[in-house]
Coordinates of C-alpha atoms in Angstrom, one line a residue:
M96 CA 54.8 60.7 39.3
G97 CA 53.1 64.1 39.9
K98 CA 49.9 65.2 38.2
M99 CA 50.2 67.4 35.0
N100 CA 48.1 70.3 34.0
L101 CA 46.2 69.2 30.9
N102 CA 46.3 72.5 29.1
R103 CA 50.1 72.8 29.5
M104 CA 50.5 69.2 28.4
L105 CA 48.5 69.9 25.2
S106 CA 50.6 73.0 24.4
A107 CA 53.8 71.0 24.8
I108 CA 52.5 68.2 22.6
L109 CA 51.5 70.7 19.9
A110 CA 54.9 72.3 19.9
F111 CA 56.6 69.0 19.8
L112 CA 54.4 67.9 16.9
L113 CA 55.2 71.1 15.0
V114 CA 59.0 70.5 15.2
M115 CA 58.6 66.8 14.3
Q116 CA 56.5 67.7 11.3
I117 CA 59.2 70.1 10.0
V118 CA 61.8 67.4 10.4
I119 CA 59.7 64.9 8.7
V120 CA 59.1 67.2 5.7
W121 CA 62.9 67.7 5.4
V122 CA 63.6 64.0 5.6
F123 CA 60.9 63.2 3.1
G124 CA 62.2 65.8 0.6
S125 CA 65.8 64.5 0.9
F126 CA 65.3 60.7 1.0
G127 CA 61.8 60.3 -0.5
T128 CA 62.9 58.5 -3.6
W129 CA 65.2 56.0 -1.8
I130 CA 62.6 55.4 0.9
G131 CA 59.9 54.8 -1.8
R132 CA 62.1 52.2 -3.5
Q133 CA 62.9 50.4 -0.2
Q134 CA 59.2 50.4 0.8
E135 CA 58.3 48.8 -2.5
E136 CA 60.7 46.0 -2.0
R137 CA 59.8 45.5 1.7
S138 CA 56.1 45.5 0.8
V139 CA 56.5 42.8 -1.8
D140 CA 58.7 40.7 0.5
Y141 CA 56.3 41.1 3.4
I142 CA 53.3 40.0 1.3
L143 CA 55.2 37.2 -0.3
K144 CA 56.3 35.9 3.1
M145 CA 52.7 35.8 4.2
Y146 CA 51.8 34.1 0.9
R147 CA 54.5 31.5 1.5
T148 CA 53.5 30.9 5.0
N149 CA 49.8 30.5 4.0
L150 CA 50.7 28.1 1.3
D151 CA 53.2 26.1 3.5
K152 CA 50.6 25.7 6.2
A153 CA 47.9 24.7 3.8
L154 CA 50.0 22.0 2.1
N155 CA 51.3 20.7 5.4
K156 CA 47.7 20.5 6.7
I157 CA 46.6 18.7 3.6
E158 CA 49.5 16.2 3.9
N159 CA 48.6 15.5 7.5
D160 CA 45.0 14.8 6.4
L161 CA 46.3 12.3 3.8
Q162 CA 48.4 10.6 6.5
D163 CA 45.2 10.4 8.7
I164 CA 43.3 8.8 5.8
L165 CA 46.2 6.5 5.0
S166 CA 46.1 5.3 8.7
N167 CA 42.7 3.7 8.1
Q168 CA 44.5 0.7 6.6
L169 CA 41.9 -1.9 7.4
T170 CA 39.1 0.1 5.7
L171 CA 41.3 0.7 2.7
E172 CA 42.1 -3.0 2.4
M173 CA 38.4 -3.8 2.4
L174 CA 38.1 -2.0 -1.0
N175 CA 39.9 -5.0 -2.5
N176 CA 37.7 -7.5 -0.7
R177 CA 35.8 -9.9 -2.9
S178 CA 32.6 -9.3 -0.9
D179 CA 30.4 -6.6 -2.5
L180 CA 28.9 -5.8 0.9
Q181 CA 32.4 -5.4 2.5
R182 CA 33.4 -3.0 -0.3
W183 CA 30.2 -1.1 0.0
H184 CA 30.7 -0.6 3.8
A185 CA 34.3 0.5 3.2
S186 CA 33.2 2.9 0.5
Y187 CA 30.6 4.4 2.8
D188 CA 33.0 4.8 5.7
L189 CA 35.8 6.3 3.5
T190 CA 33.4 8.7 1.8
A191 CA 32.3 10.0 5.2
L192 CA 36.0 10.3 6.2
L193 CA 36.9 12.2 3.0
K194 CA 33.9 14.6 3.5
E195 CA 34.9 15.2 7.2
K196 CA 38.5 16.0 6.2
R197 CA 37.5 18.3 3.4
L198 CA 35.0 20.2 5.6
T199 CA 37.6 20.7 8.4
T200 CA 40.3 21.7 5.9
Q201 CA 39.3 24.8 3.9
D202 CA 42.6 24.7 1.9
V203 CA 41.8 21.7 -0.3
D204 CA 39.5 21.3 -3.3
G205 CA 39.1 17.5 -3.0
Y206 CA 40.3 14.3 -1.4
I207 CA 40.3 11.2 -3.7
I208 CA 40.5 7.4 -3.2
S209 CA 40.8 5.3 -6.3
D210 CA 41.1 1.6 -6.8
N211 CA 41.5 0.1 -10.3
V212 CA 40.8 -3.5 -9.3
Y213 CA 37.1 -2.9 -8.7
E214 CA 37.1 0.5 -10.4
T215 CA 36.2 2.3 -7.2
F216 CA 36.5 6.1 -7.3
L217 CA 35.6 8.1 -4.2
M218 CA 35.9 11.9 -4.0
S219 CA 34.8 14.6 -1.7
R220 CA 35.0 17.9 -3.6
G221 CA 34.6 21.6 -3.0
S222 CA 32.8 24.2 -5.1
N223 CA 35.9 25.0 -7.2
I224 CA 35.6 21.6 -8.9
S225 CA 32.5 21.2 -11.1
Y226 CA 30.8 18.1 -12.4
G227 CA 32.3 18.8 -15.7
D228 CA 35.8 18.8 -14.2
L229 CA 35.2 15.3 -12.7
D230 CA 35.0 13.9 -16.2
H231 CA 38.7 14.8 -16.7
I232 CA 39.9 14.4 -13.1
K233 CA 38.7 10.8 -12.7
P234 CA 40.6 9.3 -15.6
Y235 CA 43.7 11.3 -14.7
F236 CA 43.9 9.7 -11.2
Q237 CA 42.8 6.3 -12.5
N238 CA 45.8 6.5 -14.9
L239 CA 48.1 7.4 -12.0
D240 CA 46.8 4.5 -9.9
S241 CA 47.5 2.1 -12.7
Q242 CA 51.2 3.2 -12.8
G243 CA 51.6 1.9 -9.2
I244 CA 53.7 4.8 -7.9
I245 CA 53.9 4.4 -4.2
S246 CA 54.2 8.0 -3.2
S247 CA 54.6 11.5 -4.8
G248 CA 55.6 14.8 -3.5
W249 CA 53.5 17.8 -4.3
T250 CA 53.4 18.0 -8.1
S251 CA 51.8 20.3 -10.6
A252 CA 49.4 18.9 -13.2
Q253 CA 47.4 20.3 -16.1
I254 CA 44.1 18.5 -16.3
E255 CA 42.2 19.6 -19.4
D256 CA 42.8 23.4 -19.5
K257 CA 43.2 23.9 -15.7
G258 CA 46.2 23.7 -13.4
Y259 CA 46.3 21.8 -10.1
L260 CA 48.6 20.9 -7.3
V261 CA 48.4 17.1 -6.6
K262 CA 49.8 14.8 -3.9
Y263 CA 49.0 11.1 -3.7
Y264 CA 50.0 7.8 -2.0
N265 CA 49.5 4.2 -3.2
Y266 CA 48.7 1.7 -0.5
G267 CA 48.1 -1.9 -1.6
G268 CA 46.8 -0.9 -5.0
V269 CA 44.6 1.8 -3.5
M270 CA 45.5 5.5 -4.2
I271 CA 44.8 8.3 -1.8
A272 CA 45.2 11.8 -3.2
A273 CA 44.6 15.4 -2.6
I274 CA 44.0 18.1 -5.3
V275 CA 44.2 21.9 -5.1
S276 CA 43.0 24.0 -8.0
Q277 CA 44.4 27.3 -9.2
T278 CA 41.5 29.2 -7.7
K279 CA 42.0 27.6 -4.3
I280 CA 45.7 28.5 -4.4
Q281 CA 44.8 32.1 -5.0
Q282 CA 42.4 31.9 -2.1
I283 CA 45.0 30.4 0.2
L284 CA 47.6 33.1 -0.7
S285 CA 45.1 35.9 -0.1
Y286 CA 43.9 34.8 3.4
G287 CA 43.7 38.0 5.5
Q288 CA 44.7 40.2 2.6
D289 CA 43.0 42.7 0.5
T290 CA 42.3 41.1 -2.9
D291 CA 42.6 44.5 -4.6
T292 CA 46.3 44.8 -3.5
A293 CA 48.9 46.4 -5.8
I294 CA 51.0 43.3 -5.9
E295 CA 50.9 40.9 -8.8
F296 CA 51.9 37.4 -7.8
F297 CA 52.8 34.1 -9.5
V298 CA 53.1 30.5 -8.1
T299 CA 55.7 28.6 -10.1
N300 CA 57.5 25.2 -10.0
A301 CA 61.2 24.8 -9.5
D302 CA 61.8 25.6 -13.2
K303 CA 59.9 29.0 -12.8
E304 CA 57.0 27.8 -14.9
I305 CA 53.7 29.3 -13.9
I306 CA 51.1 27.1 -12.0
C307 CA 48.8 30.0 -11.2
A308 CA 48.9 33.8 -11.4
S309 CA 46.9 36.8 -10.3
N310 CA 47.0 38.2 -13.8
P311 CA 44.6 36.2 -16.0
T312 CA 46.8 36.8 -19.1
W313 CA 49.5 34.5 -17.6
K314 CA 48.7 30.8 -18.4
Y315 CA 49.7 27.5 -16.9
G316 CA 53.2 26.4 -17.9
Q317 CA 54.3 29.8 -19.1
G318 CA 57.9 30.8 -18.1
I319 CA 58.6 33.9 -15.8
L320 CA 61.1 36.4 -17.3
E321 CA 63.3 38.4 -14.9
N322 CA 62.4 41.7 -16.6
T323 CA 58.7 41.3 -16.3
A324 CA 58.4 43.9 -13.6
P325 CA 60.6 46.6 -12.0
V326 CA 60.5 44.9 -8.6
L327 CA 60.4 41.1 -8.9
R328 CA 60.9 39.1 -5.6
E329 CA 60.5 35.5 -4.7
Q330 CA 60.0 33.2 -1.7
K331 CA 60.6 29.4 -1.6
V332 CA 57.8 27.0 -0.7
M333 CA 58.3 23.4 0.4
D334 CA 62.1 23.7 0.4
G335 CA 62.3 25.1 -3.1
A336 CA 59.9 22.7 -4.8
Y337 CA 57.8 25.8 -5.6
Y338 CA 58.2 29.5 -5.6
V339 CA 55.9 32.4 -4.8
M340 CA 56.9 35.4 -6.9
G341 CA 55.6 38.9 -7.0
S342 CA 56.0 42.5 -8.1
L343 CA 54.2 45.8 -7.9
K344 CA 51.8 46.5 -10.7
S345 CA 53.2 50.0 -10.9
S346 CA 56.1 51.9 -9.5
E347 CA 55.6 55.7 -9.2
L348 CA 57.7 57.7 -7.0
G349 CA 56.4 61.1 -8.2
I350 CA 58.2 64.4 -8.5
Q351 CA 59.5 65.4 -5.1
T352 CA 59.5 69.2 -5.2
P353 CA 55.7 69.8 -5.6
Y354 CA 54.9 67.2 -3.0
F355 CA 57.4 68.9 -0.6
F356 CA 55.6 72.2 -0.6
I357 CA 52.1 70.6 -0.6
I358 CA 52.9 68.6 2.5
L359 CA 54.5 71.6 4.2
F360 CA 51.4 73.7 3.5
L361 CA 49.2 70.9 4.8
L362 CA 51.3 70.6 8.0
I363 CA 51.0 74.3 8.8
I364 CA 47.2 74.1 8.3
S365 CA 47.1 71.0 10.6
V366 CA 49.0 72.9 13.3
L367 CA 46.4 75.7 13.2
L368 CA 43.6 73.2 13.3
L369 CA 45.2 71.5 16.3
I370 CA 45.3 74.8 18.2
L371 CA 41.6 75.3 17.5
L372 CA 40.9 71.8 18.4
R373 CA 42.7 72.2 21.8
Y374 CA 40.4 75.2 22.6
F375 CA 37.3 73.3 21.6
M376 CA 38.3 70.2 23.5
N377 CA 39.1 72.2 26.7
K378 CA 35.6 73.8 26.6
E379 CA 33.4 71.1 25.2
V380 CA 35.2 67.9 26.2
I381 CA 37.8 68.2 29.0
R382 CA 35.6 70.1 31.4
P383 CA 32.6 67.8 31.0
V384 CA 34.9 64.8 31.3
K385 CA 36.2 66.2 34.6
V386 CA 32.6 66.4 35.8
L387 CA 32.0 62.8 34.8
S388 CA 35.2 61.8 36.5
R389 CA 34.1 63.4 39.8
T390 CA 30.7 61.7 39.5
S391 CA 32.3 58.3 38.9
E392 CA 34.4 58.8 42.0
K393 CA 31.3 59.5 44.1
I394 CA 29.6 56.4 42.6
R395 CA 32.6 54.2 43.6
Q396 CA 32.2 55.5 47.1
G397 CA 28.6 54.2 47.1
S398 CA 26.6 57.4 46.3
L399 CA 24.3 56.0 43.6
D400 CA 22.0 59.0 43.8
V401 CA 24.6 61.5 42.4
R402 CA 24.1 62.7 38.8
P403 CA 26.5 64.6 36.5
D404 CA 25.6 68.3 35.7
Y405 CA 27.4 70.5 33.2
I406 CA 26.6 72.9 30.4
C407 CA 28.0 72.7 26.9
R408 CA 26.9 72.9 23.2
N409 CA 28.5 69.6 22.2
R410 CA 25.7 67.2 21.2
E411 CA 27.8 64.1 21.9
M412 CA 28.7 65.3 25.5
L413 CA 25.1 66.1 26.2
E414 CA 24.1 62.7 24.9
L415 CA 26.8 61.2 27.1
K416 CA 25.4 63.0 30.1
D417 CA 21.9 61.7 29.4
T418 CA 23.2 58.2 28.8
Y419 CA 25.3 58.4 32.0
I420 CA 22.2 59.3 34.0
M421 CA 20.2 56.6 32.2
M422 CA 22.9 54.1 33.1
L423 CA 22.8 55.0 36.8
D424 CA 19.0 54.7 36.7
T425 CA 19.3 51.3 35.0
I426 CA 21.8 50.0 37.7
M427 CA 19.0 49.7 40.3
E428 CA 16.8 48.0 37.8
L429 CA 19.5 45.5 36.9
K430 CA 20.1 44.7 40.5
V431 CA 16.4 43.8 40.9
Q432 CA 16.5 41.8 37.7
Q433 CA 19.6 39.9 38.9
Y434 CA 17.8 38.9 42.1
E435 CA 14.9 37.8 40.1
K436 CA 17.2 35.7 37.8
V437 CA 18.7 34.0 40.8
I438 CA 15.2 33.2 42.1
Q439 CA 14.3 31.8 38.6
V440 CA 17.4 29.6 38.5
K441 CA 16.8 28.3 42.0
D442 CA 13.2 27.6 41.1
S443 CA 14.2 25.7 38.0
E444 CA 16.7 23.7 40.0
L445 CA 14.0 22.8 42.5
K446 CA 11.7 21.8 39.7
Y447 CA 14.4 19.6 38.2
M448 CA 15.1 17.9 41.5
H449 CA 11.3 17.4 41.9
M450 CA 11.1 15.8 38.5
Q451 CA 13.8 13.3 39.6
L452 CA 11.8 12.3 42.7
K453 CA 8.7 10.9 40.9
P454 CA 6.6 8.8 43.3
H455 CA 5.4 6.4 40.6
F456 CA 9.1 5.4 40.0
F457 CA 9.5 4.3 43.7
L458 CA 6.0 2.8 43.9
N459 CA 6.7 0.7 40.8
A460 CA 10.0 -0.4 42.3
L461 CA 8.3 -1.5 45.5
S462 CA 5.5 -3.2 43.6
T463 CA 8.1 -5.2 41.6
I464 CA 10.0 -6.2 44.8
N465 CA 6.7 -7.3 46.4
S466 CA 5.8 -9.3 43.4
M467 CA 9.2 -11.1 43.2
A468 CA 9.1 -11.8 47.0
Y469 CA 5.6 -13.3 46.6
R470 CA 7.1 -15.7 44.0
N471 CA 10.2 -16.4 46.2
K472 CA 12.6 -15.1 43.6
N473 CA 15.3 -14.1 46.1
E474 CA 18.2 -13.9 43.7
E475 CA 16.2 -11.6 41.4
I476 CA 15.2 -9.5 44.4
H477 CA 18.9 -9.1 45.3
E478 CA 19.8 -8.1 41.8
F479 CA 16.9 -5.7 41.5
I480 CA 17.7 -4.0 44.8
Q481 CA 21.3 -3.6 43.8
V482 CA 20.4 -1.9 40.5
F483 CA 17.7 0.1 42.3
S484 CA 20.2 1.4 44.9
D485 CA 22.6 2.5 42.1
N486 CA 19.8 4.4 40.4
I487 CA 18.7 6.1 43.7
R488 CA 22.3 7.0 44.5
Y489 CA 22.8 8.6 41.1
M490 CA 19.4 10.4 41.3
F491 CA 20.2 12.0 44.7
R492 CA 23.4 13.7 43.6
A493 CA 22.2 17.3 44.1
G494 CA 22.3 20.2 41.7
L495 CA 22.1 21.2 38.0
H496 CA 25.5 20.1 36.6
T497 CA 26.9 18.0 33.8
V498 CA 28.4 14.5 33.7
P499 CA 30.2 12.7 30.9
L500 CA 27.9 11.0 28.4
R501 CA 29.3 7.6 29.3
E502 CA 28.2 8.1 32.9
E503 CA 24.6 9.1 31.9
I504 CA 24.5 6.1 29.5
A505 CA 25.6 3.7 32.3
H506 CA 22.9 5.1 34.5
V507 CA 20.2 4.7 31.8
S508 CA 21.4 1.1 31.2
R509 CA 21.0 0.3 34.9
Y510 CA 17.5 1.9 34.8
L511 CA 16.6 -0.4 31.8
E512 CA 17.9 -3.4 33.8
M513 CA 15.3 -2.5 36.5
Q514 CA 12.5 -2.1 34.0
R515 CA 13.5 -5.4 32.3
L516 CA 12.6 -7.3 35.5
L517 CA 9.2 -5.6 35.5
Y518 CA 8.3 -5.6 31.8
R519 CA 10.3 -8.7 30.7
D520 CA 10.4 -8.9 26.9
S521 CA 8.0 -6.0 26.3
F522 CA 10.7 -3.7 24.9
Y523 CA 14.0 -3.7 23.0
S524 CA 16.7 -1.0 23.3
Y525 CA 19.6 -0.2 21.1
F526 CA 22.3 2.5 21.9
E527 CA 24.6 3.9 19.2
V528 CA 27.3 6.0 21.1
P529 CA 30.5 6.6 19.1
E530 CA 33.7 6.7 21.2
E531 CA 34.4 10.4 20.4
T532 CA 31.1 11.4 22.1
E533 CA 31.6 9.5 25.4
D534 CA 33.5 12.3 27.2
F535 CA 31.0 15.0 26.1
Q536 CA 29.5 16.7 29.1
I537 CA 25.7 16.6 29.3
P538 CA 23.1 17.6 32.0
R539 CA 22.8 14.9 34.6
M540 CA 19.5 12.8 34.5
I541 CA 18.5 14.3 31.1
L542 CA 18.5 10.9 29.4
H543 CA 16.8 9.3 32.4
T544 CA 13.9 11.9 32.1
F545 CA 13.3 10.9 28.4
M546 CA 13.5 7.2 29.1
E547 CA 11.2 7.4 32.1
N548 CA 8.7 9.4 30.0
I549 CA 8.7 6.5 27.5
F550 CA 8.0 3.9 30.2
K551 CA 5.3 6.1 31.8
H552 CA 3.4 6.9 28.6
V553 CA 4.3 4.2 26.0
I554 CA 5.5 0.8 27.2
D555 CA 2.9 -1.7 28.3
I556 CA 3.3 -5.4 29.3
N557 CA 0.9 -6.4 26.6
S558 CA 2.7 -4.7 23.7
F559 CA 6.3 -4.6 22.3
T560 CA 8.2 -1.3 22.1
T561 CA 11.5 -0.5 20.4
I562 CA 13.8 2.2 21.8
F563 CA 16.7 3.6 19.8
L564 CA 19.3 6.1 21.2
V565 CA 21.8 7.6 18.7
C566 CA 24.5 10.1 19.6
S567 CA 26.7 12.2 17.2
I568 CA 28.6 15.5 17.0
E569 CA 27.2 17.8 14.4
P570 CA 27.1 21.5 13.6
C571 CA 24.2 23.5 15.0
Q572 CA 23.7 27.3 15.6
G573 CA 27.2 28.1 14.4
E574 CA 29.1 25.5 16.5
Y575 CA 29.6 21.8 16.9
M576 CA 27.1 20.2 19.4
L577 CA 26.3 16.8 20.7
K578 CA 23.1 15.6 19.0
I579 CA 21.1 13.0 20.9
E580 CA 18.2 11.3 19.1
I581 CA 15.8 9.0 21.1
Q582 CA 13.2 7.2 19.0
N583 CA 10.5 4.8 20.2
T584 CA 7.7 2.9 18.5
G585 CA 4.2 3.1 19.9
K586 CA 2.2 6.2 20.9
H587 CA 2.6 9.7 19.4
F588 CA 3.2 12.9 21.3
D589 CA 0.1 14.9 22.0
E590 CA -0.3 17.8 19.5
N591 CA -0.4 20.3 22.4
V592 CA 2.9 19.0 23.7
L593 CA 4.5 19.3 20.3
K594 CA 3.2 22.9 19.9
E595 CA 4.4 24.0 23.4
I596 CA 7.9 22.5 23.1
N597 CA 8.7 23.2 19.4
E598 CA 7.0 26.5 19.0
D599 CA 7.4 28.1 22.5
S600 CA 3.7 28.7 22.6
G601 CA 1.7 28.9 25.8
T602 CA -0.9 26.4 26.8
T603 CA -4.1 26.6 28.8
P604 CA -4.5 24.9 32.2
S605 CA -6.7 22.2 30.6
E606 CA -4.1 21.5 27.9
R607 CA -1.3 21.4 30.4
K608 CA -2.9 18.5 32.2
Q609 CA -2.5 16.3 29.2
G610 CA 1.3 16.1 29.8
G611 CA 4.5 17.6 28.7
I612 CA 5.3 19.4 32.0
G613 CA 8.5 17.4 32.5
L614 CA 9.6 18.1 29.0
K615 CA 8.9 21.8 29.5
H616 CA 11.0 21.8 32.6
T617 CA 13.8 20.0 30.8
K618 CA 13.7 22.6 28.0
E619 CA 13.9 25.4 30.6
I620 CA 16.9 23.7 32.3
L621 CA 18.7 23.5 28.9
S622 CA 18.1 27.2 28.3
I623 CA 19.4 28.2 31.7
M624 CA 22.5 25.9 31.6
Y625 CA 23.6 26.8 28.1
G626 CA 22.0 30.2 27.5
K627 CA 20.5 29.1 24.2
E628 CA 17.0 28.4 22.9
H629 CA 15.7 25.6 20.6
L630 CA 17.8 22.8 22.0
L631 CA 14.9 20.4 22.4
F632 CA 12.7 19.2 19.5
L633 CA 9.9 16.7 19.5
E634 CA 8.3 15.0 16.5
N635 CA 5.9 12.2 15.7
E636 CA 6.8 9.4 13.2
E637 CA 4.5 7.5 10.9
P638 CA 2.8 5.2 11.1
D639 CA 3.5 5.2 14.9
G640 CA 6.2 6.2 17.3
A641 CA 7.8 9.4 18.5
K642 CA 11.3 11.0 18.3
V643 CA 13.1 13.4 20.7
T644 CA 16.1 15.4 19.5
V645 CA 18.4 17.1 22.0
W646 CA 21.3 19.5 21.1
I647 CA 23.9 19.8 23.8
P648 CA 26.4 22.7 23.3
Q649 CA 30.0 22.3 24.5
K650 CA 30.1 25.4 26.8
V651 CA 28.0 25.5 30.0
I652 CA 26.9 28.9 31.1
R653 CA 25.5 28.0 34.5
E654 CA 26.1 24.9 36.6
F655 CA 25.0 24.3 40.2
G656 CA 25.5 21.7 42.8
V657 CA 28.2 19.1 43.5
K658 CA 29.4 16.7 40.7

């Protein structure tokens, strides 16, 4: 396609717009009333369809959550166990499950588990349900539980003076239920919509009795009359079990004749303004843009020393020119900074590899082998060398990269087996690693670094040390991360180390000798790999002991080496 002259193209567009505007005015004057009416109906239908979709999705999601809760049959059965301890454990686990489901599903006000045998009532509730509401909700569901109904569809209920949608199942005498308030229903309907919309909506049951309404004058259970509004539309929800109905708050088409001449006048003014705009754009915008375009072409050819030069009175275009020049000047600086960043990453990778090749680790291993050889413990020597070989093989896998948590845990377990032969019964370790965390990717050797730090500074053959490692997935910095907590009894962290790691403060050379260099490098590695700060936190515990908390994001920004 050939190139077009920009001025001619603008003239053609203006002429076309003028003709189209005249036609639009004529169509508007002839069919304005009819179009207005159709637009009202389409607007109501469109909004109601979105409301219906939102409510259908919300109720289906809640029902799926109920099925997930119901699938925990063994835990539910434990609520009827005669053992108080078993019932307490079941209540604890189910409360955590209810809270997890409610937090991941924004469309529900509460999940409930009720058991009348031991009068157990568990509920995870949202902000729409107050403590005062619980005084009425609890007996309501306990009464339902006593009736022994196995399952219900979504049903409406008035508890005290408030309306709710309720669905529940009964499994072995234990009722699992979900509750959605009038306020939550309105929030579900209005997802992505302006709350100040002109539509007035109602949610009703199959008998057209109101469950909730946008108009506060309409109450729960009140019937909907067909003549309540000039445009009344409806959409079925859950295959007709419920209806979403709506109408415009007002229907004003206006008088056509005054609007016709007003719009015609405005269109003529707009044409004149467009002509003036074209003149201004040609002088103050198009010409400068052409200069910038030619400059960009020269830059693409490699001429980074070229700069745009044009004269105009348009402040924005002048600022654009200055910014363009500043951008070109910044390019060279960014190139230098990029090279420095690469050097920093390589330096951190080298430091990380150096941390893994600690001489005292190999010297201790050789010392242990020599000691066992002196005592003729050939079988233990064979076992030690095998574990030692696995550790060396894992340590020498080059690069800064991630591995599954289970792989790092397996390596740490082998490392502890080695240390067990050296320190015997001087320490006890306990790992709590839930199954859902095992595939989480973490930096290789990070757990080894913390464990080795404990053996270097804390564990002694003449004392007993306890080591706990707990993993969980929790929210942090606006996303879900893997949280690793490593606790040990014994010595505290030095205050200078705590200050440097937790507060990002510098240290003097004399302070740096006291330790914490490996932890500092580990913190730098986390920052480089994930592009985030404050992922490592140290603290001392009373009366003795220390705790390391590491947050591992899901997304890795930089990764180097071979996995």
